[in-house]
Coordinates of C-alpha atoms and ligand atoms in Angstrom, one line a residue:
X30 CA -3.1 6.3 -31.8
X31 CA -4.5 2.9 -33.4
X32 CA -6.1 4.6 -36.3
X33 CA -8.3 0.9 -37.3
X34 CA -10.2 1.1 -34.4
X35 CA -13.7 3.1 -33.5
X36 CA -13.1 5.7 -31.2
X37 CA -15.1 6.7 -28.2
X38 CA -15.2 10.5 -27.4
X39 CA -14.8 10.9 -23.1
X40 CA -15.4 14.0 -22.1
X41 CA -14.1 14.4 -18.2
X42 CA -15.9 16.7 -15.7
X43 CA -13.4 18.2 -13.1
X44 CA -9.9 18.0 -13.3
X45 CA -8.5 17.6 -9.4
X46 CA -7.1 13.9 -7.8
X47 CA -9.6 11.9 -9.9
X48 CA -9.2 14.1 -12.9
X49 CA -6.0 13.1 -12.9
X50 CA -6.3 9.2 -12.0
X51 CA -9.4 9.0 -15.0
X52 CA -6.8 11.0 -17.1
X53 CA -3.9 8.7 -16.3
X54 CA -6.1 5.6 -17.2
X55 CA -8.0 6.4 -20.6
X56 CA -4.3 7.0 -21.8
X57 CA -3.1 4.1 -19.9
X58 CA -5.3 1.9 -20.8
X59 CA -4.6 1.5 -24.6
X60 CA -1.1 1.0 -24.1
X61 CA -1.3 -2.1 -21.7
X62 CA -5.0 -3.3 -22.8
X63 CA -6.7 -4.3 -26.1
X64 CA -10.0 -2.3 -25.9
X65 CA -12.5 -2.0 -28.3
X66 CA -12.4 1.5 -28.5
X67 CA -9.7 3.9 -28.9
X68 CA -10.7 6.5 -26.1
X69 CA -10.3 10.2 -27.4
X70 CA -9.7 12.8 -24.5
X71 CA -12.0 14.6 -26.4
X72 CA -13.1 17.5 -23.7
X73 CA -12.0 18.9 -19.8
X74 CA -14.5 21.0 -17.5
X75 CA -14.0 22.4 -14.7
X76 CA -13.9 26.1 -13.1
X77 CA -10.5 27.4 -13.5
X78 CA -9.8 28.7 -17.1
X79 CA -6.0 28.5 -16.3
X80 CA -5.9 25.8 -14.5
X81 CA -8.3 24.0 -16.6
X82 CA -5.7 24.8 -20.0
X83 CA -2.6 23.5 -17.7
X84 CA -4.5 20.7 -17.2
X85 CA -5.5 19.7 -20.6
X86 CA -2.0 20.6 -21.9
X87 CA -0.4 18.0 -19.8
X88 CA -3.0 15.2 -19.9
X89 CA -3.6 15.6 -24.0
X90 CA -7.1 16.8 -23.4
X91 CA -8.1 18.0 -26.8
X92 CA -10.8 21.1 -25.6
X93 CA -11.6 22.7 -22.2
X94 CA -15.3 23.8 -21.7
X95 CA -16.4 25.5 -18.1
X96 CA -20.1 24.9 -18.7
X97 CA -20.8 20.7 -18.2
X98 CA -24.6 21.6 -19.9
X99 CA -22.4 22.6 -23.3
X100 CA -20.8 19.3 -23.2
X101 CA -24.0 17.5 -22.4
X102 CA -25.6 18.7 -25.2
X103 CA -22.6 17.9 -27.9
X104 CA -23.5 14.9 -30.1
X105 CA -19.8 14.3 -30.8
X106 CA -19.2 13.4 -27.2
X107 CA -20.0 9.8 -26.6
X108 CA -19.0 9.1 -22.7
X109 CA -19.5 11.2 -19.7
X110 CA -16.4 10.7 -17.2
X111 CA -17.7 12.6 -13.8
X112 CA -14.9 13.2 -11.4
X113 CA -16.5 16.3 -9.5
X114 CA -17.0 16.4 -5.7
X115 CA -20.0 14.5 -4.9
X116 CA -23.0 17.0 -4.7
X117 CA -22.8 17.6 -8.6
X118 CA -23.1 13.6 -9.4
X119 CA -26.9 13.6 -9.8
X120 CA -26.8 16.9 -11.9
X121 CA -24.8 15.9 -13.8
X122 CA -25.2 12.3 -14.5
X123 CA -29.2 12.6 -15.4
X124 CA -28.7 14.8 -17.5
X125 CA -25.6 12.6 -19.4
X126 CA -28.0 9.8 -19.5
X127 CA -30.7 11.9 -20.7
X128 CA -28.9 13.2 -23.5
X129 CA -27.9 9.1 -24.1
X130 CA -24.3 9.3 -22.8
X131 CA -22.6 6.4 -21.2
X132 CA -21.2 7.4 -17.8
X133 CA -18.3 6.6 -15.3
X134 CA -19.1 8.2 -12.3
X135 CA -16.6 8.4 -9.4
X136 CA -17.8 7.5 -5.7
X137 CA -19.1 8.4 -3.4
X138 CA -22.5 8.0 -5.6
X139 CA -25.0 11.0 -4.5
X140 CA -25.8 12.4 -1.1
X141 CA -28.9 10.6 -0.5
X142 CA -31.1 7.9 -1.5
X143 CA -33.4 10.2 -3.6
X144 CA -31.1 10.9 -5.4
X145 CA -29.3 8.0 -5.5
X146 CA -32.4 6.3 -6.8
X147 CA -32.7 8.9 -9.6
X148 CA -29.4 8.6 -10.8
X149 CA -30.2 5.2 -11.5
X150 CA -33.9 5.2 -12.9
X151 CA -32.1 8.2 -15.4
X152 CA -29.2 5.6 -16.2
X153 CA -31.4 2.4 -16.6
X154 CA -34.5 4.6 -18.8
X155 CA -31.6 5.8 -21.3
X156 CA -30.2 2.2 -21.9
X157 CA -27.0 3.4 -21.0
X158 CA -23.4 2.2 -19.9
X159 CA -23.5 3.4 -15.9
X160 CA -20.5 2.5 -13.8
X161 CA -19.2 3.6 -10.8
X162 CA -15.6 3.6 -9.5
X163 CA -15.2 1.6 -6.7
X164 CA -11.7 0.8 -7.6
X165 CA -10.8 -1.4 -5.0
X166 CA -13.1 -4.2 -6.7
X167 CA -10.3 -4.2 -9.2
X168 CA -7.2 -4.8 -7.3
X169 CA -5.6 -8.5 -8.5
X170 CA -5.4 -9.7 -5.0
X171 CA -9.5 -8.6 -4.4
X172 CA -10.2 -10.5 -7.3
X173 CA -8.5 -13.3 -6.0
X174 CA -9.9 -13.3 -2.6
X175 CA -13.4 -13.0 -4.3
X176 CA -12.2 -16.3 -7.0
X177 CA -11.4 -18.2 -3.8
X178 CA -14.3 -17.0 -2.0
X179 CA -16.9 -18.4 -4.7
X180 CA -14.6 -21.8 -5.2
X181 CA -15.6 -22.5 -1.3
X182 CA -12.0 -22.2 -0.4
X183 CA -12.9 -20.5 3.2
X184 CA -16.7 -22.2 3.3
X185 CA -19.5 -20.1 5.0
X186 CA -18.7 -16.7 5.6
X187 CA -19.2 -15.7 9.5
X188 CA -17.5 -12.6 9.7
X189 CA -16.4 -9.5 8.0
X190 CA -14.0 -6.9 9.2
X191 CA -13.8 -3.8 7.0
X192 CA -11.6 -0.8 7.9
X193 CA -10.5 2.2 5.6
X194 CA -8.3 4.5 7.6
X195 CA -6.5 7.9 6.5
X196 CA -4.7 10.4 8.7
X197 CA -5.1 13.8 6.2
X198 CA -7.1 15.5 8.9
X199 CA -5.1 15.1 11.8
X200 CA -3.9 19.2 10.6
X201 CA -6.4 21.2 13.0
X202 CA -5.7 23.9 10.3
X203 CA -7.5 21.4 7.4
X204 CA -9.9 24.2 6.1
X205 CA -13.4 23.0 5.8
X206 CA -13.7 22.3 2.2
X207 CA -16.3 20.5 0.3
X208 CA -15.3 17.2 1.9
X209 CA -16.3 18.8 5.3
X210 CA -19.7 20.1 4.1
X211 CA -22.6 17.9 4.7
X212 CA -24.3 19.7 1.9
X213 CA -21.6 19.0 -0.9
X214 CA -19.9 15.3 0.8
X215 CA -22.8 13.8 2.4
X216 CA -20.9 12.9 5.3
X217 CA -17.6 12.4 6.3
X218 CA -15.3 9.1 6.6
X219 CA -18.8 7.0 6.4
X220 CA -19.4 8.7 2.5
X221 CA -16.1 9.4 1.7
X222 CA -14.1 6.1 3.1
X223 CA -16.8 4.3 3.9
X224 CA -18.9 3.6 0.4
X225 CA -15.4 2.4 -1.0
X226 CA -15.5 -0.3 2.6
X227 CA -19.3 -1.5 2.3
X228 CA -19.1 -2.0 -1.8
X229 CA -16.5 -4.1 -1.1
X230 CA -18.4 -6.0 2.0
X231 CA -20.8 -6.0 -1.1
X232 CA -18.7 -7.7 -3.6
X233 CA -16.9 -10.7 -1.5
X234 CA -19.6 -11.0 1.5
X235 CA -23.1 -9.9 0.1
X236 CA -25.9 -7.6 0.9
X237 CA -25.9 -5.9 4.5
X238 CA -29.5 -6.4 6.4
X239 CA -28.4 -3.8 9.4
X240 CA -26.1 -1.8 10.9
X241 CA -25.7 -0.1 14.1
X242 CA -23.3 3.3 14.1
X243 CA -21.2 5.4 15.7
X244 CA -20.1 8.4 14.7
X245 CA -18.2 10.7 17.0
X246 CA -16.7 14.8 16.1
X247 CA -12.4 15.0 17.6
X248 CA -12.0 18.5 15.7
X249 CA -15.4 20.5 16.2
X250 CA -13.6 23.9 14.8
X251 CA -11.7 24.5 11.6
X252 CA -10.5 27.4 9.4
X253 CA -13.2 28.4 6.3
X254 CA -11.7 27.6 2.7
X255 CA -13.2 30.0 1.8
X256 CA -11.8 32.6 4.1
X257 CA -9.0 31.5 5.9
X258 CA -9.1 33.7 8.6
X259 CA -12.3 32.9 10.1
X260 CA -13.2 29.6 11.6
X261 CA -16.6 27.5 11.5
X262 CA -18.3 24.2 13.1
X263 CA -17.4 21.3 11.3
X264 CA -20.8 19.7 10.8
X265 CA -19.5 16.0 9.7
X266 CA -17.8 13.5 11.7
X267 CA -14.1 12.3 12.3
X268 CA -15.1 8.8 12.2
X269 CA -17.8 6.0 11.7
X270 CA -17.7 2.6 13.1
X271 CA -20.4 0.5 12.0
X272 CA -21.8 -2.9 12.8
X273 CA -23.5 -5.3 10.0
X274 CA -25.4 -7.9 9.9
X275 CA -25.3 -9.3 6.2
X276 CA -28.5 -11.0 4.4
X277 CA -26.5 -14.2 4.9
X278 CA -26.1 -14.0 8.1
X279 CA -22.5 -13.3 8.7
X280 CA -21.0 -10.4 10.9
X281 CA -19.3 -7.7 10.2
X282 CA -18.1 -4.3 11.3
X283 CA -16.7 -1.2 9.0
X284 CA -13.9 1.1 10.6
X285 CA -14.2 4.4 8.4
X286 CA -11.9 7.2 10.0
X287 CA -9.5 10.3 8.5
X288 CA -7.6 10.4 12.1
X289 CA -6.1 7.4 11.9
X290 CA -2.4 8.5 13.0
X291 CA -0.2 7.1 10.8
X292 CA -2.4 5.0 8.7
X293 CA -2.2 7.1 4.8
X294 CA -4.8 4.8 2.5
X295 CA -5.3 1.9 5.1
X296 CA -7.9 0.3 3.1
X297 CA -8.7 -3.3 4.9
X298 CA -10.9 -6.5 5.2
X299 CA -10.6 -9.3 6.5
X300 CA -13.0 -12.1 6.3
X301 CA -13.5 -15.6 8.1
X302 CA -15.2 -18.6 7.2
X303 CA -16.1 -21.9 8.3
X304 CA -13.1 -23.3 6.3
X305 CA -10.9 -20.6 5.8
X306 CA -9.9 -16.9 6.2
X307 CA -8.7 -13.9 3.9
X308 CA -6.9 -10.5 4.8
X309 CA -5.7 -7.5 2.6
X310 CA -4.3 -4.3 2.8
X311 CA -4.6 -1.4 0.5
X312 CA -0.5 -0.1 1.9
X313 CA 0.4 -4.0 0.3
X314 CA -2.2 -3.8 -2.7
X315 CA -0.5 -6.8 -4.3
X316 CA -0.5 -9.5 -1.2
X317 CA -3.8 -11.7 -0.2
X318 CA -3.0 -13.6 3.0
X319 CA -5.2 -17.2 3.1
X320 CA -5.5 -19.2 5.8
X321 CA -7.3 -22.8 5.1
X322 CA -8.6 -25.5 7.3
X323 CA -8.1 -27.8 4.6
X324 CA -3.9 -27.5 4.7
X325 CA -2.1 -30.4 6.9
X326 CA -2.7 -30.1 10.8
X327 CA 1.1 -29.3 11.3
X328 CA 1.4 -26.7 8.3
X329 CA -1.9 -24.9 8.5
X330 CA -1.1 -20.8 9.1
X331 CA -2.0 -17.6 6.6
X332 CA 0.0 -17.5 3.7
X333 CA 1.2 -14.8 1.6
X334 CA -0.3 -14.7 -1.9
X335 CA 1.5 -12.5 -3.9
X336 CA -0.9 -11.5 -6.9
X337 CA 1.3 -10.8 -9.7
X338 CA 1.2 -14.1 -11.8
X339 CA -0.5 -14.1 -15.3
X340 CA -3.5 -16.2 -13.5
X341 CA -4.8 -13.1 -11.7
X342 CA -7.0 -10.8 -13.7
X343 CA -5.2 -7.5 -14.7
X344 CA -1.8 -8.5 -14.3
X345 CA -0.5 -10.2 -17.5
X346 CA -1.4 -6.8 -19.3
X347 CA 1.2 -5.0 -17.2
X348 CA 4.6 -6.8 -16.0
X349 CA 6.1 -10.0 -15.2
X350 CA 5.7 -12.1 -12.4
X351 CA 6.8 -9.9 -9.1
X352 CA 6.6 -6.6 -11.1
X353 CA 4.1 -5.0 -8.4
X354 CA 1.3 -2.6 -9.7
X355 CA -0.3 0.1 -7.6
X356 CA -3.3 2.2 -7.0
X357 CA -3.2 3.9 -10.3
X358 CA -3.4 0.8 -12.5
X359 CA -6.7 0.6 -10.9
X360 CA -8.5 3.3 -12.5
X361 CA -6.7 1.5 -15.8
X362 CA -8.6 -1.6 -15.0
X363 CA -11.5 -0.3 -14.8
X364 CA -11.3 1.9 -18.0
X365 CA -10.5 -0.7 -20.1
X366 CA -13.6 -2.8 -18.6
X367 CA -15.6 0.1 -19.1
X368 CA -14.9 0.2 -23.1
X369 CA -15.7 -3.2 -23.0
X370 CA -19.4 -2.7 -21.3
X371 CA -19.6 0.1 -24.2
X372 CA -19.0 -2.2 -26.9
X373 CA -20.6 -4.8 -25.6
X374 CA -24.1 -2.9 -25.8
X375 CA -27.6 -2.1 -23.4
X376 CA -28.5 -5.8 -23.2
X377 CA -25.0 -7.0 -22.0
X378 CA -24.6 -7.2 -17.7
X379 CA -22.6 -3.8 -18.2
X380 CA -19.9 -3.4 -16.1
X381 CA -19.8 -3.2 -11.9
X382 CA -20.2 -1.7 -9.1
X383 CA -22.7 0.0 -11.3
X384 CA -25.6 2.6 -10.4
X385 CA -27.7 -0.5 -8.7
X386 CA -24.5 -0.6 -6.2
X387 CA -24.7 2.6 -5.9
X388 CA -28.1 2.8 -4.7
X389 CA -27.3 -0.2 -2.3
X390 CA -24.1 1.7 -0.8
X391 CA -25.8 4.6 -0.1
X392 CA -28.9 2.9 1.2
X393 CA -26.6 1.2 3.7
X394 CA -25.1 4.3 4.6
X395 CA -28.1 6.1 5.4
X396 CA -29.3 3.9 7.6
X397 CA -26.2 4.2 9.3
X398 CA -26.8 7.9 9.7
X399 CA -29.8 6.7 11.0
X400 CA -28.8 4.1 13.7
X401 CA -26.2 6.9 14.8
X402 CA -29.0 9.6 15.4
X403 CA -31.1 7.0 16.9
X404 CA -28.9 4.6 18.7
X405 CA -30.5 1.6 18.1
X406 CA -29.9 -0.7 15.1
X407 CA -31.8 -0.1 11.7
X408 CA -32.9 -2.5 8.8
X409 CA -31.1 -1.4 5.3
X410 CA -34.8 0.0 3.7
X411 CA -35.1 -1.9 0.1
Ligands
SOE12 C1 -10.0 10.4 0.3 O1 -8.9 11.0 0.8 C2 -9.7 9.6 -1.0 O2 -9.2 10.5 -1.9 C3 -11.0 9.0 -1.5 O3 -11.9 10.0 -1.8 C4 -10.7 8.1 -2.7 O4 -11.8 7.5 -3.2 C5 -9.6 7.1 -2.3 O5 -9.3 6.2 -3.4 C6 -8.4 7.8 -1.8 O6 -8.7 8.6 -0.7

C-alpha cells in the first residue's frame, strides 16, 4: 500500500465474471501502473451473504453490503464500480451520479435508449467521471490498428468486417438465465457480443448511419434457472448479423453469435482501405496483421505485428518485448486510465467509451432490433 498517495474508495456492485476481472484490475493496477490514486477495495454487494464474504476474503475487499442504496448513500465511498447484469445499470448508475460518485460501468450499457439517454444526462448533470468498459478498445494491438489508422497508413476506410463469436450456448441444457431474458439482457449476442463489436466499429471506423438485421432463434426451448425441471421459450436470439453503413461512407457488417462451434471469445475486425488493410483476433490478442499498398510491388502481403514493444500503449508497464498479455490486463488498462480521468477532474475529456458511447451503441443496436422486426434498413435515430 503506497501510503503518500490520496486514496480513492471503489466500492464494486456484484461479484460474478466481471466482479472478479474489476477486482483483479484495481489491485493490478498499482503494481504495474503509476496512478494517481491508490484504489481502496473499500466495499462488495451483491446477494449472496456467503458468497459475497468468500468473495471479499479472497479479493481483499474490506466490507460487504447487500443493499447498493446503503453504499450509495456513504460519503466515504468515492467511486461506483457496476459489474451487475445489465437491467440494474440505470438504477444503479443514476443514482451513483446523483449522490456525485464517479462510475465504471460494465457493458452492455442499459436495455434501451431511454434509458440509455438517462444514464448519461444523470452522469453529465453531476459532473462526474462516467466510463464504460468496452475493453477491447484497450488491447495494444487495437490501439495500434487505430495509431495507424489515423497516421493514413491504410487511406479511406471502405469496409469494415466485425465479428464476435462464442460457442457457451451450444448446451441445449444452458438454463435461461438473465442473459436469456429480454427483460434483464436486452437481447441476446446483438447486446451481449454485439455492443463490445459496434464500439469498436465506433472507435477505428466511426459513427454507423444504418444497419439492416438478422436475427434468427436455433434453440427455441431451454430448462428455467430458476427451476430446473421445467422448460420455457427462449425469447432472445442465437445470433445477429448486421449490415452498416457508416457516416463516412464505408461498409461494414457485424457477425454477433453464442453458437459459433468452436469459436470461445472470437472477437474480430477486419478493416480495408484505399491504401491498406488491418485484421485482429481476440484468441491472438497480441498480433495486428497490416497489409499496405505502399510496401514494394514484389513484397507487398499482411504482416504480422506483434504488439509487445515498449512503443505500444500498455505494454512497457507489464513485460518485455514478447512477454504476451491477455484479456485480464485489459480491465487493468482501463483502471488505471480511469484514476487518471478522476484525477484529472470534470473539465478534462474523461476517459472513453464513456456514457456518450454508450448512448451511440445502444442507439445502433436498437435500430437493429428495429430493421430485424421490420426487414428493411433503418437510419441510427440521433
Ligand atoms: C459473454 O460470454 C462475455 O462474458 C461478455 O459478456 C463479456 O463482455 C466478454 O468480455 C466475454 O464474454
Amino acid at each position: 500500500m503506497d501510503t503518500t498517495k490520496p486514496k480513492l474508495n471503489i466500492a464494486l456492485l456484484g461479484h460474478r465474471f466481471m466482479g472478479r476481472a474489476h477486482s483483479n484490475a484495481w489491485r493490478q493496477v498499482t503494481r504495474f501502473f503509476d496512478p494517481p490514486f491508490e484504489p481502496v477495495l473499500k466495499v462488495v454487494c451483491g446477494r449472496d451473504e456467503a458468497d459475497l464474504a468468500t468473495f471479499a476474503d479472497r479479493w481483499g475487499w474490506e466490507e460487504t453490503e447487500t443493499d447498493w442504496r446503503k453504499i450509495i448513500e456513504r460519503d466515504d465511498i468515492d467511486a461506483i464500480d457496476i459489474s451487475l447484469p445489465t437491467f440494474l445499470h440505470a438504477e444503479t448508475a443514476i443514482a451513483a451520479a446523483a449522490a456525485g460518485k464517479h462510475i465504471f460501468c460494465e457493458k452492455p450499457f442499459a436495455l434501451d435508449g431511454e434509458q440509455a439517454s438517462s444514464m448519461l444526462a444523470a452522469a453529465e448533470a453531476a459532473g462526474v467521471v462516467h466510463y464504460l468498459n468496452h475493453n477491447y478498445r484497450r488491447c495494444p494491438a487495437v490501439v495500434l490498428a487505430r495509431q495507424l489508422i489515423d497516421a493514413g497508413e491504410i487511406g479511406e476506410i471502405t469496409h469494415w468486417r466485425g465479428a464476435y463469436q462464442q460457442s457457451w450456448l451450444l448446451d441445449a441444457d444452458h438454463p435461461i438465465d438473465w442473459k436469456l431474458r429480454k427483460a434483464t439482457a436486452g437481447a441476446g449476442p446483438l447486446w451481449d457480443l454485439g455492443s463490445h463489436a459496434i464500439d469498436l466499429a465506433h472507435f477505428l471506423v466511426g459513427d454507423i448511419a444504418s444497419v439492416d438485421c438478422r436475427m434468427k432463434n436455433f434453440i427455441t426451448e431451454r430448462p428455467l434457472a430458476e427451476a430446473p425441471d421445467q422448460r420455457g421459450e427462449v425469447e432472445v436470439e442465437c445470433a445477429a448479423l448486421l449490415t452498416t453503413e457508416f457516416v463516412n461512407g464505408a461498409l461494414g457488417s457485424i457477425e454477433t453469435t453464442r453458437y459459433a462451434t468452436g469459436r470461445r471469445n472470437r472477437h474480430t475486425f477486419e478493416i480495408y482501405g484505399n491504401r491498406g488493410a488491418l485484421t485482429w483476433d481476440m484468441e491472438d490478442m497480441n498480433h495486428l496483421q497490416f497489409y499496405s499498398e505502399q510496401d514494394p510491388e514484389n513484397a507487398r502481403g499482411f504482416r504480422d505485428i506483434l504488439a509487445t514493444e515498449r512503443c505500444h500503449d500498455y505494454v512497457g508497464n507489464w513485460w518485455p518485448p514478447g512477454h504476451i498479455i491477455g484479456y485480464e490486463h485489459t480491465f487493468t488498462h482501463a483502471a488505471a486510465d480511469f484514476l487518471e480521468a478522476v484525477a484529472a477532474g470534470p473539465t478534462a475529456p474523461g476517459i472513453k467509451p464513456d456514457f456518450h458511447d454508450g448512448v451511440r451503441i445502444t442507439r445502433v443496436m436498437e435500430a437493429a432490433l428495429r430493421a430485424d422486426a421490420d426487414g428493411c434498413r433503418v437510419a441510427v435515430g440521433s
